[in-house]
Coordinates of C-alpha atoms and ligand atoms in Angstrom, one line a residue:
X12 CA -71.4 -1.1 111.9
X13 CA -71.1 0.0 108.3
X14 CA -71.1 3.8 107.5
X15 CA -74.2 4.5 105.3
X16 CA -73.7 5.4 101.6
X17 CA -73.3 9.1 101.2
X18 CA -75.6 10.9 98.8
X19 CA -74.1 13.1 96.1
X20 CA -76.2 16.1 97.5
X21 CA -73.7 16.3 100.3
X22 CA -70.8 16.9 97.8
X23 CA -72.6 18.9 95.0
X24 CA -71.9 22.3 96.6
X25 CA -68.6 21.3 98.3
X26 CA -65.8 23.8 97.8
X27 CA -63.0 22.4 95.6
X28 CA -60.4 22.7 98.4
X29 CA -62.4 20.4 100.7
X30 CA -63.0 18.0 97.8
X31 CA -59.3 17.7 97.2
X32 CA -58.7 17.0 100.9
X33 CA -61.3 14.3 100.9
X34 CA -60.0 12.7 97.7
X35 CA -56.5 12.5 99.2
X36 CA -57.9 11.1 102.5
X37 CA -60.1 8.5 100.7
X38 CA -57.3 7.4 98.4
X39 CA -55.1 6.7 101.3
X40 CA -57.8 4.6 102.9
X41 CA -58.6 2.7 99.6
X42 CA -54.9 2.0 98.8
X43 CA -54.2 -0.3 95.9
X44 CA -57.7 -1.6 95.7
X45 CA -58.7 1.1 93.2
X46 CA -56.9 2.4 90.2
X47 CA -57.8 5.8 88.6
X48 CA -57.7 5.8 84.8
X49 CA -57.9 9.3 83.1
X50 CA -58.4 10.1 79.5
X51 CA -56.2 13.0 78.1
X52 CA -59.3 15.3 77.9
X53 CA -59.9 15.1 81.6
X54 CA -59.8 18.4 83.4
X55 CA -56.6 19.3 85.2
X56 CA -58.2 19.3 88.7
X57 CA -59.1 15.6 88.2
X58 CA -56.3 14.5 85.9
X59 CA -53.8 15.2 88.7
X60 CA -55.1 12.0 90.5
X61 CA -54.6 9.7 87.6
X62 CA -52.7 6.5 88.2
X63 CA -52.7 5.8 84.4
X64 CA -53.5 8.0 81.4
X65 CA -53.9 7.5 77.7
X66 CA -56.0 7.5 74.5
X67 CA -58.8 5.1 74.1
X68 CA -56.6 2.2 72.7
X69 CA -54.1 2.5 75.6
X70 CA -56.8 2.8 78.2
X71 CA -58.6 -0.3 76.9
X72 CA -55.4 -2.2 77.2
X73 CA -54.7 -0.8 80.6
X74 CA -58.2 -1.8 81.8
X75 CA -57.6 -5.3 80.5
X76 CA -54.4 -5.5 82.5
X77 CA -55.5 -3.7 85.7
X78 CA -55.3 -5.9 88.8
X79 CA -57.2 -3.5 91.2
X80 CA -60.7 -4.5 92.5
X81 CA -62.1 -1.1 91.3
X82 CA -61.4 0.8 88.1
X83 CA -62.4 4.4 88.6
X84 CA -62.8 5.8 85.1
X85 CA -62.4 9.5 84.6
X86 CA -63.6 9.6 81.1
X87 CA -66.9 9.1 79.4
X88 CA -69.5 6.3 79.5
X89 CA -68.2 4.1 76.6
X90 CA -64.7 4.1 78.1
X91 CA -66.0 2.8 81.5
X92 CA -68.1 0.2 79.5
X93 CA -64.9 -0.9 77.7
X94 CA -63.1 -1.2 81.1
X95 CA -66.0 -3.4 82.4
X96 CA -66.0 -5.6 79.3
X97 CA -62.2 -6.1 79.3
X98 CA -61.6 -6.5 83.0
X99 CA -62.1 -9.6 85.1
X100 CA -65.6 -10.4 86.3
X101 CA -64.7 -9.7 89.9
X102 CA -63.4 -6.2 89.1
X103 CA -65.8 -3.3 89.0
X104 CA -65.7 -0.3 86.6
X105 CA -66.9 3.0 88.0
X106 CA -67.9 6.2 86.2
X107 CA -68.0 9.0 88.8
X108 CA -70.8 10.9 87.0
X109 CA -73.2 8.8 84.9
X110 CA -74.1 11.9 82.8
X111 CA -70.6 11.9 81.3
X112 CA -71.5 10.5 77.9
X113 CA -70.1 11.0 74.5
X114 CA -72.4 13.0 72.1
X115 CA -70.8 11.3 69.1
X116 CA -71.5 7.9 70.5
X117 CA -75.1 8.8 70.9
X118 CA -75.4 9.5 67.2
X119 CA -75.7 5.8 66.5
X120 CA -77.8 3.3 68.3
X121 CA -78.7 -0.4 67.9
X122 CA -82.2 0.2 66.5
X123 CA -80.8 2.5 63.8
X124 CA -77.9 0.3 62.9
X125 CA -80.1 -2.8 62.7
X126 CA -82.5 -0.9 60.5
X127 CA -79.5 0.1 58.3
X128 CA -78.5 -3.6 58.0
X129 CA -82.1 -4.5 57.1
X130 CA -82.3 -1.8 54.5
X131 CA -78.9 -2.8 53.0
X132 CA -80.4 -6.3 52.6
X133 CA -82.7 -4.8 49.9
X134 CA -79.6 -4.1 47.7
X135 CA -77.1 -6.8 48.7
X136 CA -76.7 -9.1 51.6
X137 CA -74.7 -7.1 54.2
X138 CA -73.4 -10.2 55.9
X139 CA -71.7 -11.2 52.6
X140 CA -70.5 -7.8 51.5
X141 CA -70.0 -5.5 54.5
X142 CA -67.7 -5.7 57.6
X143 CA -69.3 -3.5 60.2
X144 CA -66.6 -1.4 62.0
X145 CA -67.5 0.6 65.0
X146 CA -65.4 3.3 66.5
X147 CA -64.7 2.6 70.2
X148 CA -66.8 5.8 70.8
X149 CA -70.0 3.7 70.8
X150 CA -72.3 1.9 73.1
X151 CA -71.5 -1.7 74.1
X152 CA -74.5 -3.1 72.2
X153 CA -73.1 -1.7 68.9
X154 CA -69.8 -3.4 69.6
X155 CA -71.8 -6.5 70.3
X156 CA -73.6 -6.0 66.9
X157 CA -70.2 -6.0 65.3
X158 CA -69.3 -9.2 67.1
X159 CA -72.4 -10.9 65.8
X160 CA -71.8 -9.8 62.2
X161 CA -68.1 -10.6 61.9
X162 CA -67.0 -7.0 62.5
X163 CA -64.6 -5.2 64.7
X164 CA -63.9 -2.1 66.9
X165 CA -61.3 0.5 66.0
X166 CA -59.9 3.5 67.8
X167 CA -58.3 6.7 66.4
X168 CA -54.9 5.2 66.7
X169 CA -55.5 1.9 64.9
X170 CA -58.3 2.7 62.4
X171 CA -56.1 2.1 59.3
X172 CA -54.9 -1.3 60.5
X173 CA -58.4 -2.3 61.4
X174 CA -59.8 -1.1 58.1
X175 CA -57.3 -3.2 56.3
X176 CA -58.3 -6.2 58.3
X177 CA -62.0 -5.4 57.6
X178 CA -61.5 -5.2 53.9
X179 CA -59.7 -8.5 54.1
X180 CA -63.0 -10.0 55.3
X181 CA -65.4 -8.5 52.9
X182 CA -65.1 -5.9 50.1
X183 CA -67.1 -3.1 51.9
X184 CA -67.1 -1.5 55.3
X185 CA -70.1 0.0 57.2
X186 CA -68.3 2.5 59.5
X187 CA -70.0 4.1 62.5
X188 CA -70.6 6.5 64.2
X189 CA -67.9 9.0 63.1
X190 CA -67.9 9.8 59.4
X191 CA -64.8 11.9 59.7
X192 CA -62.5 9.2 61.2
X193 CA -63.9 6.8 58.6
X194 CA -63.3 9.2 55.7
X195 CA -59.8 10.1 56.8
X196 CA -58.9 6.5 57.3
X197 CA -60.3 5.6 53.8
X198 CA -58.4 8.5 52.3
X199 CA -55.1 7.3 53.8
X200 CA -55.7 4.0 52.2
X201 CA -56.2 5.6 48.8
X202 CA -60.0 5.2 48.5
X203 CA -61.5 8.0 46.4
X204 CA -64.0 10.3 48.1
X205 CA -66.8 9.3 45.7
X206 CA -66.5 5.7 46.9
X207 CA -67.0 6.8 50.5
X208 CA -70.6 7.7 50.9
X209 CA -72.5 9.1 53.9
X210 CA -75.3 7.0 55.3
X211 CA -77.9 9.2 56.9
X212 CA -79.8 7.1 59.4
X213 CA -82.8 9.4 59.3
X214 CA -83.4 8.9 55.5
X215 CA -84.7 5.8 53.7
X216 CA -81.8 3.7 52.4
X217 CA -79.5 6.2 54.1
X218 CA -80.4 8.8 51.5
X219 CA -78.5 6.7 48.9
X220 CA -79.6 4.9 45.7
X221 CA -79.1 1.1 45.3
X222 CA -76.5 2.0 42.6
X223 CA -74.5 4.2 45.0
X224 CA -74.5 1.4 47.6
X225 CA -73.3 -1.1 45.1
X226 CA -70.5 1.2 44.1
X227 CA -69.5 2.4 47.6
X228 CA -66.5 0.8 49.3
X229 CA -67.1 2.6 52.6
X230 CA -70.5 3.6 54.0
X231 CA -69.9 6.4 56.6
X232 CA -72.5 6.9 59.3
X233 CA -73.7 10.5 59.5
X234 CA -72.1 11.2 63.0
X235 CA -69.5 13.6 64.2
X236 CA -67.9 15.0 67.4
X237 CA -69.3 18.3 68.4
X238 CA -65.9 19.4 69.8
X239 CA -63.8 18.6 66.7
X240 CA -66.3 20.0 64.3
X241 CA -65.4 23.5 65.6
X242 CA -62.0 23.4 64.0
X243 CA -62.0 24.9 60.5
X244 CA -59.6 25.0 57.6
X245 CA -59.6 28.9 58.0
X246 CA -58.0 28.5 61.4
X247 CA -55.1 26.6 59.8
X248 CA -54.7 29.0 56.9
X249 CA -54.6 32.0 59.3
X250 CA -51.9 30.2 61.4
X251 CA -49.8 29.4 58.4
X252 CA -50.0 33.0 57.2
X253 CA -48.9 34.3 60.6
X254 CA -46.3 31.5 61.3
X255 CA -45.0 30.0 58.0
X256 CA -42.6 27.7 60.0
X257 CA -45.4 26.6 62.4
X258 CA -46.6 23.0 62.5
X259 CA -50.2 21.7 62.6
X260 CA -51.4 18.6 64.2
X261 CA -55.1 17.4 64.3
X262 CA -57.2 14.6 65.7
X263 CA -58.9 12.4 62.9
X264 CA -62.3 13.4 64.3
X265 CA -61.8 16.8 62.6
X266 CA -63.3 17.4 59.3
X267 CA -61.6 16.0 56.2
X268 CA -60.3 19.5 55.0
X269 CA -58.7 20.2 58.4
X270 CA -56.9 16.8 58.4
X271 CA -55.8 17.4 54.9
X272 CA -54.2 20.7 55.8
X273 CA -52.5 19.4 58.9
X274 CA -48.9 18.2 59.0
X275 CA -49.8 15.3 61.3
X276 CA -53.1 13.5 62.1
X277 CA -53.4 11.1 65.0
X278 CA -55.0 10.1 68.3
X279 CA -54.7 12.0 71.5
X280 CA -51.7 9.9 72.6
X281 CA -50.0 10.5 69.2
X282 CA -50.5 14.2 69.4
X283 CA -49.0 14.4 72.9
X284 CA -46.0 12.2 71.7
X285 CA -45.3 14.1 68.5
X286 CA -45.4 17.5 70.2
X287 CA -43.3 16.3 73.1
X288 CA -40.7 14.7 70.8
X289 CA -40.5 17.8 68.5
X290 CA -37.5 20.0 68.3
X291 CA -37.2 22.8 70.9
X292 CA -38.5 26.2 70.0
X293 CA -41.1 24.8 67.5
X294 CA -44.6 26.3 67.3
X295 CA -47.7 24.1 67.1
X296 CA -51.3 24.5 66.3
X297 CA -53.3 21.7 67.8
X298 CA -56.8 20.6 66.8
X299 CA -58.2 18.6 69.7
X300 CA -59.8 19.2 73.0
X301 CA -58.8 22.2 75.1
X302 CA -57.8 20.4 78.4
X303 CA -55.2 18.3 76.5
X304 CA -53.9 21.3 74.6
X305 CA -53.6 23.5 77.7
X306 CA -51.7 20.7 79.6
X307 CA -49.4 20.0 76.6
X308 CA -48.7 23.7 76.2
X309 CA -47.5 23.9 79.9
X310 CA -45.5 20.7 79.6
X311 CA -43.4 21.7 76.6
X312 CA -43.1 25.4 77.5
X313 CA -39.7 24.9 79.2
X314 CA -38.3 23.7 75.8
X315 CA -39.3 26.9 74.2
X316 CA -42.2 25.2 72.3
X317 CA -45.3 27.2 71.8
X318 CA -48.6 25.2 71.6
X319 CA -51.7 27.0 70.3
X320 CA -55.3 25.9 70.3
X321 CA -56.8 25.6 66.9
X322 CA -60.1 27.4 67.4
X323 CA -60.7 30.9 68.6
X324 CA -63.6 29.7 70.8
X325 CA -63.4 27.4 73.8
X326 CA -64.1 23.8 72.7
X327 CA -64.1 21.4 75.6
X328 CA -65.6 17.9 75.9
X329 CA -68.4 19.2 78.1
X330 CA -69.5 15.7 79.0
X331 CA -66.1 14.6 80.2
X332 CA -65.9 17.9 82.1
X333 CA -68.7 16.6 84.3
X334 CA -66.2 14.4 86.2
X335 CA -65.2 17.1 88.6
X336 CA -63.6 17.0 92.1
X337 CA -67.0 16.8 93.6
X338 CA -67.9 13.6 91.8
X339 CA -64.5 12.1 92.3
X340 CA -64.6 12.9 96.1
X341 CA -68.1 11.4 96.4
X342 CA -67.1 8.3 94.5
X343 CA -63.8 7.7 96.4
X344 CA -65.2 8.5 99.9
X345 CA -68.0 6.0 99.3
X346 CA -65.6 3.4 98.0
X347 CA -63.4 3.9 101.1
X348 CA -66.5 3.2 103.2
X349 CA -67.2 0.1 101.2
X350 CA -70.0 1.5 98.9
X351 CA -69.8 1.3 95.2
X352 CA -71.5 4.2 93.5
X353 CA -72.1 4.3 89.7
X354 CA -70.9 0.9 88.8
X355 CA -70.9 0.3 85.0
X356 CA -72.1 -3.2 84.2
X357 CA -72.6 -4.3 80.7
X358 CA -75.2 -7.2 80.5
X359 CA -73.6 -10.5 79.7
X360 CA -75.4 -11.0 76.4
X361 CA -73.8 -7.8 75.1
X362 CA -70.5 -8.1 76.9
X363 CA -69.6 -11.5 75.4
X364 CA -69.8 -10.4 71.7
X365 CA -68.5 -7.0 72.5
X366 CA -65.4 -8.5 74.2
X367 CA -64.9 -10.6 71.1
X368 CA -64.7 -7.6 68.9
X369 CA -62.4 -5.7 71.4
X370 CA -60.1 -8.7 71.7
X371 CA -60.1 -9.0 68.0
X372 CA -59.1 -5.3 67.7
X373 CA -56.3 -5.7 70.2
X374 CA -55.0 -8.8 68.4
X375 CA -55.1 -7.1 65.0
X376 CA -53.5 -3.8 66.2
Ligands
13P407 P1 -58.5 9.1 71.4 O1 -58.6 7.6 71.3 O2 -57.6 9.6 70.4 O3 -58.0 9.4 72.8 O4 -59.8 9.7 71.2 C1 -60.9 9.6 72.0 C2 -61.9 10.6 71.8 O5 -63.0 10.6 72.2 C3 -61.5 11.8 71.1 O6 -62.5 12.7 70.9
SF4_408 FE1 -67.1 12.1 72.5 FE2 -66.2 14.3 71.2 FE3 -66.0 14.1 73.9 FE4 -64.4 12.6 72.3 S1 -64.4 14.9 72.5 S2 -65.5 12.0 74.1 S3 -65.8 12.2 70.6 S4 -67.9 14.2 72.6

């Protein structure tokens, strides 16, 4: 007889040590039927169980190549959705806590983007003049929107290549939901700031005049990451004053001025690579999420490298943090007993056009 599905209540107060024992025991029972994918921001007590790690681009490729029946995604909701869209129909993507969302992804939704597209129509036909580009940090229905309108998905590591492709299709881009990644990408392509205008979805015509829309090359959705907005130019200036030989690296979700002052700007995978490959005894100021920075600091310490977190306050991705040993133990123990908890299933009418845009992205990059 089957063991009944275990309710999360049994795990919510479980001490960490017991969770770790149960995670190890469940994994041994599950074997190769499940693969655990972890984003770089995942907390250390969960990250230690990763079979595969990476930034969003690498993880989307890994999800497409995975051959396990179950993909347990220790990340946030949009990542588990991408894993579902890119994996085979018989595979199941699982998010150990459904509350692990991305606050930036929530700053754009289909109703608002469709309204934007309708409003643009009053000025010029968006399907003729704009390529919609969505950052991978977005819901599946927005990726599907891009699929239906000749658009594409990008990540922080391929945004420039994708933007070049997008400008090859039409002369303007509507970029959502992260204005900072969009602006930084446009800047690296030589687009002047006054041709990259913010579209505020809460204002009529995005708060812009028809003339501004006609002149703009990039319309940047008014969205941002609450973690990366904490990093300030003053943090870099202080570091440079104290450590003139120090080096600065930032994620492109940081504000424009922060990216401009940094020596390197790139995805989480890029940040890890650059710091690991740097000369011994170098000092780094890193502008991205705290779990990644703490892990990196420990890893490069033996080479005499010093890695400092950019902000004086604690900035963690609080939603990704929700995937804790309790949720992982609950998920894996149920899976070992034959019960799938928290499957992420994107409906077919969204998955098909979303897959098109993701495959287009992988082909272009
Ligand atoms: P990466 O693709 O660089 O890992 O970024 C994902 C993310 O959400 C950063 O906040
Ligand atoms: Fe989303 Fe920001 Fe967390 Fe990245 S760090 S997953 S953008 S909330």
